[in-house]
């Protein structure tokens, strides 16, 4: 029995959602390689600087349960775009952080936004794909989502080698802005 091809509109929407989810996925690991550099830049001890990573991860975990409630209260598209917008604003704030406490606070905000996006992404994919196409769409979405945290430290290392630490966060802005524009235009 020959399977039907996935409709192009479903594939394009899935890729737009993945594009929006890439910055938070990268940020789960991109900063890990920079903890020592951030310690030196902000004249902080390692235990305090480690909160840049830990705060993000904790906030991400705390936000996940809120996403289900927010999906019921608000439209999925608005929620995903709002969380991505919050993520981008907090990325900008992280990039212009003036000391270690401000960077930690902005990373917590960034992690919270990321925690809202990840389950919302899955819910939107399920809604868009439907039962018949779900497996095939999830396989398209799953590869970049799994690959992004793996490549995060490599990208972080390249940024630290050739640019300033600020770009660990500014790198999210063009990708996220393009994703927001495409979501506004294409997402049902």
PDB file of C-alpha atoms in Angstrom:
ATOM      1  CA  UNK A   1       0.000   0.000   0.000  1.00  0.00           C
ATOM      2  CA  UNK A   2       1.449   3.344  -1.039  1.00  0.00           C
ATOM      3  CA  UNK A   3       1.436   6.040   1.608  1.00  0.00           C
ATOM      4  CA  UNK A   4       0.243   9.491   0.765  1.00  0.00           C
ATOM      5  CA  UNK A   5       2.814  12.256   0.838  1.00  0.00           C
ATOM      6  CA  UNK A   6       2.617  14.796   3.615  1.00  0.00           C
ATOM      7  CA  UNK A   7       0.791  17.931   2.532  1.00  0.00           C
ATOM      8  CA  UNK A   8       3.220  20.766   1.831  1.00  0.00           C
ATOM      9  CA  UNK A   9       1.418  23.176   4.130  1.00  0.00           C
ATOM     10  CA  UNK A  10       1.877  20.786   7.079  1.00  0.00           C
ATOM     11  CA  UNK A  11       5.574  20.388   6.283  1.00  0.00           C
ATOM     12  CA  UNK A  12       6.115  24.142   5.977  1.00  0.00           C
ATOM     13  CA  UNK A  13       4.293  24.854   9.245  1.00  0.00           C
ATOM     14  CA  UNK A  14       6.327  22.147  11.004  1.00  0.00           C
ATOM     15  CA  UNK A  15       9.592  23.698   9.748  1.00  0.00           C
ATOM     16  CA  UNK A  16       8.482  27.180  10.842  1.00  0.00           C
ATOM     17  CA  UNK A  17       7.740  25.851  14.324  1.00  0.00           C
ATOM     18  CA  UNK A  18      11.114  24.102  14.411  1.00  0.00           C
ATOM     19  CA  UNK A  19      12.828  27.333  13.371  1.00  0.00           C
ATOM     20  CA  UNK A  20      11.140  29.074  16.291  1.00  0.00           C
ATOM     21  CA  UNK A  21      12.140  26.301  18.684  1.00  0.00           C
ATOM     22  CA  UNK A  22      15.802  26.181  17.615  1.00  0.00           C
ATOM     23  CA  UNK A  23      17.026  29.156  19.685  1.00  0.00           C
ATOM     24  CA  UNK A  24      15.674  27.776  22.990  1.00  0.00           C
ATOM     25  CA  UNK A  25      17.010  24.337  22.135  1.00  0.00           C
ATOM     26  CA  UNK A  26      20.449  25.771  21.359  1.00  0.00           C
ATOM     27  CA  UNK A  27      20.407  27.824  24.540  1.00  0.00           C
ATOM     28  CA  UNK A  28      20.046  24.743  26.700  1.00  0.00           C
ATOM     29  CA  UNK A  29      23.743  24.050  25.987  1.00  0.00           C
ATOM     30  CA  UNK A  30      25.340  26.958  24.090  1.00  0.00           C
ATOM     31  CA  UNK A  31      26.269  28.813  27.287  1.00  0.00           C
ATOM     32  CA  UNK A  32      27.698  25.749  29.060  1.00  0.00           C
ATOM     33  CA  UNK A  33      31.059  26.206  27.397  1.00  0.00           C
ATOM     34  CA  UNK A  34      31.237  29.871  28.465  1.00  0.00           C
ATOM     35  CA  UNK A  35      30.884  29.539  32.245  1.00  0.00           C
ATOM     36  CA  UNK A  36      34.622  29.983  32.843  1.00  0.00           C
ATOM     37  CA  UNK A  37      34.768  32.970  30.494  1.00  0.00           C
ATOM     38  CA  UNK A  38      31.737  34.548  32.157  1.00  0.00           C
ATOM     39  CA  UNK A  39      33.371  34.011  35.546  1.00  0.00           C
ATOM     40  CA  UNK A  40      36.381  36.027  34.389  1.00  0.00           C
ATOM     41  CA  UNK A  41      34.354  38.701  32.564  1.00  0.00           C
ATOM     42  CA  UNK A  42      32.149  39.452  35.552  1.00  0.00           C
ATOM     43  CA  UNK A  43      34.772  38.744  38.253  1.00  0.00           C
ATOM     44  CA  UNK A  44      32.503  36.168  39.860  1.00  0.00           C
ATOM     45  CA  UNK A  45      33.267  32.804  41.385  1.00  0.00           C
ATOM     46  CA  UNK A  46      32.440  29.625  39.520  1.00  0.00           C
ATOM     47  CA  UNK A  47      29.587  28.620  41.845  1.00  0.00           C
ATOM     48  CA  UNK A  48      27.763  31.886  41.115  1.00  0.00           C
ATOM     49  CA  UNK A  49      28.487  31.755  37.377  1.00  0.00           C
ATOM     50  CA  UNK A  50      27.110  28.216  37.206  1.00  0.00           C
ATOM     51  CA  UNK A  51      23.677  29.692  38.012  1.00  0.00           C
ATOM     52  CA  UNK A  52      23.636  31.064  34.457  1.00  0.00           C
ATOM     53  CA  UNK A  53      23.154  27.456  33.325  1.00  0.00           C
ATOM     54  CA  UNK A  54      21.296  26.097  36.351  1.00  0.00           C
ATOM     55  CA  UNK A  55      18.814  28.997  36.516  1.00  0.00           C
ATOM     56  CA  UNK A  56      17.884  28.488  32.868  1.00  0.00           C
ATOM     57  CA  UNK A  57      17.315  24.764  33.356  1.00  0.00           C
ATOM     58  CA  UNK A  58      15.304  25.169  36.563  1.00  0.00           C
ATOM     59  CA  UNK A  59      13.087  27.870  35.061  1.00  0.00           C
ATOM     60  CA  UNK A  60      12.535  25.704  31.981  1.00  0.00           C
ATOM     61  CA  UNK A  61      11.357  22.839  34.177  1.00  0.00           C
ATOM     62  CA  UNK A  62       9.122  25.082  36.264  1.00  0.00           C
ATOM     63  CA  UNK A  63       7.447  26.595  33.198  1.00  0.00           C
ATOM     64  CA  UNK A  64       6.460  23.308  31.558  1.00  0.00           C
ATOM     65  CA  UNK A  65       3.365  22.692  33.745  1.00  0.00           C
ATOM     66  CA  UNK A  66       2.164  26.255  33.117  1.00  0.00           C
ATOM     67  CA  UNK A  67       2.138  25.674  29.365  1.00  0.00           C
ATOM     68  CA  UNK A  68      -0.812  23.257  29.540  1.00  0.00           C
ATOM     69  CA  UNK A  69      -2.884  25.719  31.527  1.00  0.00           C
ATOM     70  CA  UNK A  70      -1.907  28.586  29.220  1.00  0.00           C
ATOM     71  CA  UNK A  71      -2.746  26.554  26.116  1.00  0.00           C
ATOM     72  CA  UNK A  72      -6.290  26.125  27.437  1.00  0.00           C
ATOM     73  CA  UNK A  73      -6.588  29.794  28.324  1.00  0.00           C
ATOM     74  CA  UNK A  74      -4.938  31.274  25.208  1.00  0.00           C
ATOM     75  CA  UNK A  75      -4.621  30.311  21.563  1.00  0.00           C
ATOM     76  CA  UNK A  76      -1.644  28.029  20.801  1.00  0.00           C
ATOM     77  CA  UNK A  77      -0.280  30.312  18.103  1.00  0.00           C
ATOM     78  CA  UNK A  78      -0.425  33.362  20.377  1.00  0.00           C
ATOM     79  CA  UNK A  79       1.137  31.455  23.216  1.00  0.00           C
ATOM     80  CA  UNK A  80       4.011  30.101  21.134  1.00  0.00           C
ATOM     81  CA  UNK A  81       4.661  33.485  19.549  1.00  0.00           C
ATOM     82  CA  UNK A  82       4.387  35.256  22.914  1.00  0.00           C
ATOM     83  CA  UNK A  83       6.818  32.815  24.525  1.00  0.00           C
ATOM     84  CA  UNK A  84       9.202  33.207  21.584  1.00  0.00           C
ATOM     85  CA  UNK A  85       8.916  36.998  21.885  1.00  0.00           C
ATOM     86  CA  UNK A  86       9.702  36.764  25.615  1.00  0.00           C
ATOM     87  CA  UNK A  87      12.616  34.482  24.818  1.00  0.00           C
ATOM     88  CA  UNK A  88      14.011  36.971  22.298  1.00  0.00           C
ATOM     89  CA  UNK A  89      13.642  39.939  24.667  1.00  0.00           C
ATOM     90  CA  UNK A  90      15.366  37.988  27.425  1.00  0.00           C
ATOM     91  CA  UNK A  91      18.115  36.962  24.953  1.00  0.00           C
ATOM     92  CA  UNK A  92      18.707  40.620  24.172  1.00  0.00           C
ATOM     93  CA  UNK A  93      18.786  41.412  27.891  1.00  0.00           C
ATOM     94  CA  UNK A  94      21.245  38.558  28.518  1.00  0.00           C
ATOM     95  CA  UNK A  95      23.495  39.934  25.788  1.00  0.00           C
ATOM     96  CA  UNK A  96      23.554  43.381  27.382  1.00  0.00           C
ATOM     97  CA  UNK A  97      23.754  42.162  31.000  1.00  0.00           C
ATOM     98  CA  UNK A  98      25.902  44.454  33.129  1.00  0.00           C
ATOM     99  CA  UNK A  99      26.791  42.044  35.937  1.00  0.00           C
ATOM    100  CA  UNK A 100      26.417  38.413  36.962  1.00  0.00           C
ATOM    101  CA  UNK A 101      23.138  38.831  38.944  1.00  0.00           C
ATOM    102  CA  UNK A 102      21.463  40.555  35.985  1.00  0.00           C
ATOM    103  CA  UNK A 103      22.663  37.827  33.627  1.00  0.00           C
ATOM    104  CA  UNK A 104      21.299  35.140  35.949  1.00  0.00           C
ATOM    105  CA  UNK A 105      17.906  36.859  36.225  1.00  0.00           C
ATOM    106  CA  UNK A 106      17.667  37.282  32.451  1.00  0.00           C
ATOM    107  CA  UNK A 107      18.678  33.642  31.915  1.00  0.00           C
ATOM    108  CA  UNK A 108      15.911  32.541  34.309  1.00  0.00           C
ATOM    109  CA  UNK A 109      13.437  34.580  32.271  1.00  0.00           C
ATOM    110  CA  UNK A 110      14.839  33.050  29.098  1.00  0.00           C
ATOM    111  CA  UNK A 111      14.507  29.546  30.564  1.00  0.00           C
ATOM    112  CA  UNK A 112      10.911  30.182  31.605  1.00  0.00           C
ATOM    113  CA  UNK A 113      10.028  31.276  28.059  1.00  0.00           C
ATOM    114  CA  UNK A 114      11.765  28.196  26.700  1.00  0.00           C
ATOM    115  CA  UNK A 115       9.802  25.978  29.075  1.00  0.00           C
ATOM    116  CA  UNK A 116       6.571  27.403  27.712  1.00  0.00           C
ATOM    117  CA  UNK A 117       7.623  26.875  24.101  1.00  0.00           C
ATOM    118  CA  UNK A 118       8.725  23.252  24.134  1.00  0.00           C
ATOM    119  CA  UNK A 119       5.415  21.608  25.170  1.00  0.00           C
ATOM    120  CA  UNK A 120       3.465  24.146  23.115  1.00  0.00           C
ATOM    121  CA  UNK A 121       5.509  23.148  20.062  1.00  0.00           C
ATOM    122  CA  UNK A 122       4.543  19.525  20.550  1.00  0.00           C
ATOM    123  CA  UNK A 123       0.872  20.403  21.027  1.00  0.00           C
ATOM    124  CA  UNK A 124       0.808  22.561  17.901  1.00  0.00           C
ATOM    125  CA  UNK A 125       2.497  19.827  15.861  1.00  0.00           C
ATOM    126  CA  UNK A 126      -0.103  17.300  17.027  1.00  0.00           C
ATOM    127  CA  UNK A 127      -2.944  19.691  16.170  1.00  0.00           C
ATOM    128  CA  UNK A 128      -1.547  20.532  12.746  1.00  0.00           C
ATOM    129  CA  UNK A 129      -0.497  17.033  11.717  1.00  0.00           C
ATOM    130  CA  UNK A 130      -3.535  15.113  12.894  1.00  0.00           C
ATOM    131  CA  UNK A 131      -3.489  11.410  13.690  1.00  0.00           C
ATOM    132  CA  UNK A 132      -2.736  10.257  10.163  1.00  0.00           C
ATOM    133  CA  UNK A 133       0.433  12.336   9.721  1.00  0.00           C
ATOM    134  CA  UNK A 134       1.682  12.602  13.287  1.00  0.00           C
ATOM    135  CA  UNK A 135       4.478  10.028  13.124  1.00  0.00           C
ATOM    136  CA  UNK A 136       5.954  11.393   9.923  1.00  0.00           C
ATOM    137  CA  UNK A 137       5.747  15.022  11.067  1.00  0.00           C
ATOM    138  CA  UNK A 138       7.295  14.224  14.462  1.00  0.00           C
ATOM    139  CA  UNK A 139      10.209  12.538  12.704  1.00  0.00           C
ATOM    140  CA  UNK A 140      10.795  15.730  10.694  1.00  0.00           C
ATOM    141  CA  UNK A 141      10.563  17.885  13.807  1.00  0.00           C
ATOM    142  CA  UNK A 142      12.482  15.558  16.105  1.00  0.00           C
ATOM    143  CA  UNK A 143      15.818  15.559  14.305  1.00  0.00           C
ATOM    144  CA  UNK A 144      16.610  19.292  14.555  1.00  0.00           C
ATOM    145  CA  UNK A 145      15.156  19.510  18.066  1.00  0.00           C
ATOM    146  CA  UNK A 146      17.439  16.719  19.278  1.00  0.00           C
ATOM    147  CA  UNK A 147      20.414  17.943  17.241  1.00  0.00           C
ATOM    148  CA  UNK A 148      20.334  21.577  18.486  1.00  0.00           C
ATOM    149  CA  UNK A 149      21.458  20.897  22.089  1.00  0.00           C
ATOM    150  CA  UNK A 150      24.231  18.640  20.774  1.00  0.00           C
ATOM    151  CA  UNK A 151      25.632  21.332  18.491  1.00  0.00           C
ATOM    152  CA  UNK A 152      25.125  24.133  21.053  1.00  0.00           C
ATOM    153  CA  UNK A 153      28.567  23.817  22.679  1.00  0.00           C
ATOM    154  CA  UNK A 154      30.245  23.767  19.263  1.00  0.00           C
ATOM    155  CA  UNK A 155      28.480  26.983  18.250  1.00  0.00           C
ATOM    156  CA  UNK A 156      29.238  28.470  21.668  1.00  0.00           C
ATOM    157  CA  UNK A 157      32.920  27.625  21.294  1.00  0.00           C
ATOM    158  CA  UNK A 158      33.072  29.199  17.840  1.00  0.00           C
ATOM    159  CA  UNK A 159      31.346  32.334  19.105  1.00  0.00           C
ATOM    160  CA  UNK A 160      33.761  32.642  22.021  1.00  0.00           C
ATOM    161  CA  UNK A 161      36.725  32.082  19.727  1.00  0.00           C
ATOM    162  CA  UNK A 162      35.773  34.711  17.141  1.00  0.00           C
ATOM    163  CA  UNK A 163      33.244  37.051  18.812  1.00  0.00           C
ATOM    164  CA  UNK A 164      32.428  38.343  22.284  1.00  0.00           C
ATOM    165  CA  UNK A 165      30.342  36.471  24.865  1.00  0.00           C
ATOM    166  CA  UNK A 166      27.392  38.771  24.053  1.00  0.00           C
ATOM    167  CA  UNK A 167      26.860  36.861  20.815  1.00  0.00           C
ATOM    168  CA  UNK A 168      26.024  33.699  22.746  1.00  0.00           C
ATOM    169  CA  UNK A 169      22.663  35.430  23.228  1.00  0.00           C
ATOM    170  CA  UNK A 170      22.458  37.748  20.222  1.00  0.00           C
ATOM    171  CA  UNK A 171      22.696  34.736  17.889  1.00  0.00           C
ATOM    172  CA  UNK A 172      19.074  33.963  18.847  1.00  0.00           C
ATOM    173  CA  UNK A 173      17.712  37.278  17.612  1.00  0.00           C
ATOM    174  CA  UNK A 174      17.815  36.918  13.805  1.00  0.00           C
ATOM    175  CA  UNK A 175      16.609  33.308  13.842  1.00  0.00           C
ATOM    176  CA  UNK A 176      13.816  34.067  16.284  1.00  0.00           C
ATOM    177  CA  UNK A 177      12.691  37.227  14.486  1.00  0.00           C
ATOM    178  CA  UNK A 178      12.504  35.401  11.161  1.00  0.00           C
ATOM    179  CA  UNK A 179      10.514  32.610  12.844  1.00  0.00           C
ATOM    180  CA  UNK A 180       8.108  35.124  14.422  1.00  0.00           C
ATOM    181  CA  UNK A 181       7.463  36.798  11.075  1.00  0.00           C
ATOM    182  CA  UNK A 182       6.904  33.468   9.350  1.00  0.00           C
ATOM    183  CA  UNK A 183       4.575  32.289  12.131  1.00  0.00           C
ATOM    184  CA  UNK A 184       2.480  35.414  11.870  1.00  0.00           C
ATOM    185  CA  UNK A 185       2.196  34.887   8.141  1.00  0.00           C
ATOM    186  CA  UNK A 186       1.813  31.085   7.855  1.00  0.00           C
ATOM    187  CA  UNK A 187       0.644  29.608  11.163  1.00  0.00           C
ATOM    188  CA  UNK A 188      -3.112  28.969  11.265  1.00  0.00           C
TER     189      UNK A 188
END
